[in-house]
XYZ file of C-alpha atoms in Angstrom:
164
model
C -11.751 6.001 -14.757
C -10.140 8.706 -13.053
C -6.699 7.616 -11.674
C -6.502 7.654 -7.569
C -4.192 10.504 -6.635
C -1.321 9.409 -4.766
C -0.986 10.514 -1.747
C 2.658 11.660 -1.050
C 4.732 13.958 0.824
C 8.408 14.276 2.241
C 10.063 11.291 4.479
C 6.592 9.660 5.481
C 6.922 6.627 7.832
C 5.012 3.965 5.707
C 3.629 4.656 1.825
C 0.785 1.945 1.225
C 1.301 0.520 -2.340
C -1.390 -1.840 -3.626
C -1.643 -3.273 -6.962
C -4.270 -0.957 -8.518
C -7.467 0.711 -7.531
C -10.356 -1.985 -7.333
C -13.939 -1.881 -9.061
C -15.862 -0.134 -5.671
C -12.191 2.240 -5.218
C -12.509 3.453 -8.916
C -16.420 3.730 -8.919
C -16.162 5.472 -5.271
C -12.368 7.519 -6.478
C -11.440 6.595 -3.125
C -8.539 3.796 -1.873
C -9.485 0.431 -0.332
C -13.426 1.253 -0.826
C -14.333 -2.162 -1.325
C -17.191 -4.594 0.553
C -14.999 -6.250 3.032
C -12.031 -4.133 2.685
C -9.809 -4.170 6.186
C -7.144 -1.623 5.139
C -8.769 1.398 6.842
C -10.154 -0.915 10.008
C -6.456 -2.748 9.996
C -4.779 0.260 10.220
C -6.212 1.474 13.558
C -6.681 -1.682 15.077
C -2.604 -1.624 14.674
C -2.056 1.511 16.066
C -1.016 2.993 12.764
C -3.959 5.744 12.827
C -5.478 6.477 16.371
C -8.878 6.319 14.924
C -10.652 4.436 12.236
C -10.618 6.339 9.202
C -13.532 6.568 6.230
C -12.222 5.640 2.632
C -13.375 9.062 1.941
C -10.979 10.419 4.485
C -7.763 9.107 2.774
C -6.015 12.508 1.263
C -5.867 12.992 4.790
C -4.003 9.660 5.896
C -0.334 11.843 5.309
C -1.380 13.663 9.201
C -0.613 10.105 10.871
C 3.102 9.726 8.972
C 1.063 7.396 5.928
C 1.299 7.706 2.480
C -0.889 6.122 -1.119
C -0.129 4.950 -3.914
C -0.557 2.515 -6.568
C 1.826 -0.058 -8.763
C -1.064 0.097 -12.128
C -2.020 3.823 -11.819
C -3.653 3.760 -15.211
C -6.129 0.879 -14.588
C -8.272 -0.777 -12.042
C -10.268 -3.971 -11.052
C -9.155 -7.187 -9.838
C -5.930 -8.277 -10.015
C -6.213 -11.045 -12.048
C -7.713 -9.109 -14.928
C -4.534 -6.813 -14.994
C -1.522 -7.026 -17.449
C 2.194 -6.248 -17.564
C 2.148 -3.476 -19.234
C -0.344 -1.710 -16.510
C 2.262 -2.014 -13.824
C 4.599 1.193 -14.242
C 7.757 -0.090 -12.027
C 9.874 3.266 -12.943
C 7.299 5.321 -12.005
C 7.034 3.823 -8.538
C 10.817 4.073 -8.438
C 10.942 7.870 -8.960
C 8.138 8.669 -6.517
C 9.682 6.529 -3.583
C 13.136 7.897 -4.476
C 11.478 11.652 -4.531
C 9.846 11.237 -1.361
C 11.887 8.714 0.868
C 9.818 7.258 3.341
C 11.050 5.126 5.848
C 8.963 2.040 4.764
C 6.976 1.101 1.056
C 4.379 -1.649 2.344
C 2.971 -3.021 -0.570
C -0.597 -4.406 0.141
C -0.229 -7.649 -1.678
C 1.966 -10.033 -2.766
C 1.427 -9.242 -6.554
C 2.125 -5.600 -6.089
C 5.684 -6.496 -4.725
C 6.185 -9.438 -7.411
C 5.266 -7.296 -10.176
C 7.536 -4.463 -8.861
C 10.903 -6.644 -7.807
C 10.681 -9.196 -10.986
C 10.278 -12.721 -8.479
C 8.107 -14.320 -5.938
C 7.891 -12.744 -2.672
C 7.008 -13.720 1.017
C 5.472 -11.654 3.811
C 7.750 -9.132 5.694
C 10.648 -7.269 5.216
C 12.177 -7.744 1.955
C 15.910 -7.741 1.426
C 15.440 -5.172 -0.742
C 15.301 -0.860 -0.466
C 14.802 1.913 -2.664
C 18.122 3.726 -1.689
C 16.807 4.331 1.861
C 13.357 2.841 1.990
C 12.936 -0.467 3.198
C 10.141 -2.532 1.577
C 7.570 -5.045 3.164
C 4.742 -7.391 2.019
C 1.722 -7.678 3.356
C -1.236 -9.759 2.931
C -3.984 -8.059 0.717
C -6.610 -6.646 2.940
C -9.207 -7.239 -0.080
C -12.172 -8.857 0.465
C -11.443 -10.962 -2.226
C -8.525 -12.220 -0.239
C -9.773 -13.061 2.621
C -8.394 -16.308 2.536
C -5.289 -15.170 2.670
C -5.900 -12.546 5.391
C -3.451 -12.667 8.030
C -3.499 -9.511 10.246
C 0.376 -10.414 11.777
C 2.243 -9.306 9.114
C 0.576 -5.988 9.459
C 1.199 -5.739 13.385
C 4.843 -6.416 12.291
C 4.725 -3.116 9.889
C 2.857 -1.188 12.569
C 5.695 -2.133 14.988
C 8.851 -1.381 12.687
C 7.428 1.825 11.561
C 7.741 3.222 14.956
C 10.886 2.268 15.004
C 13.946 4.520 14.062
C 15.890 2.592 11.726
């Protein structure tokens, strides 16, 4: 598989992290292409983009203050099939401290566990990346729809209008 590009420039608002691409993104070489996927219907619905964007659409996503990325850049499927050593924390590091945006939401819990070494909730972490706050939000997988809770994302939509 192809990697996913990230999708980076200067002092964004909010850079989307997930764990790694998923089966349908890497077939597809899109993000968040899956059946049942609500990252691209979540964002609008929270005011982050002002229309709902395709998965095909996403090197465009930086017009509306958003940045991509991944946490496991060199492998994809579900998360449970993944290993420590496909998570590149340093990596990660460098591109958020290159960039700086105001906010890195990661798009599930394991993302942000695997990246700050401990258990995380949902919501603003404690911790930054010099400048950049960090927040968790529930996977908008289809796979995790049991877990789907669409408040924590309203919260990020909120904060990142906020000048902070």
């Amino acid at each position: 598989m192809d990697e996913l590009p990230d999708v980076l420039i200067a002092q964004l608002a909010v850079v989307f992290c997930g764990t790694a691409a998923g089966a349908a993104s890497a077939r597809r070489g899109t993000y968040y292409a899956g059946p049942g996927n609500s990252f691209w219907p979540t964002l609008h619905l929270t005011g982050l983009t002002p229309r709902l964007m395709q998965a095909e659409e996403f090197r465009s996503i930086t017009q509306f203050g958003l940045g991509l990325t991944d946490l496991a850049k060199s492998a994809s499927g579900a998360d449970h099939t993944l290993q420590q050593s496909h998570f590149d924390r340093s990596a990660l590091q460098r591109k958020i401290s290159r960039y700086q945006p105001r906010l890195l939401a990661f798009t599930s819990k394991r993302a942000a566990s695997e990246f700050l070494n401990r258990p995380v909730g949902y919501g603003l972490q404690a911790d930054t990346i010099n400048s950049t706050a960090l927040f968790v939000l529930p996977s908008p997988s289809g796979a995790a729809r049991r877990y789907w809770d669409p408040q924590p994302w309203q919260e990020l939509a909120t904060l990142s209008r906020l000048q902070f």
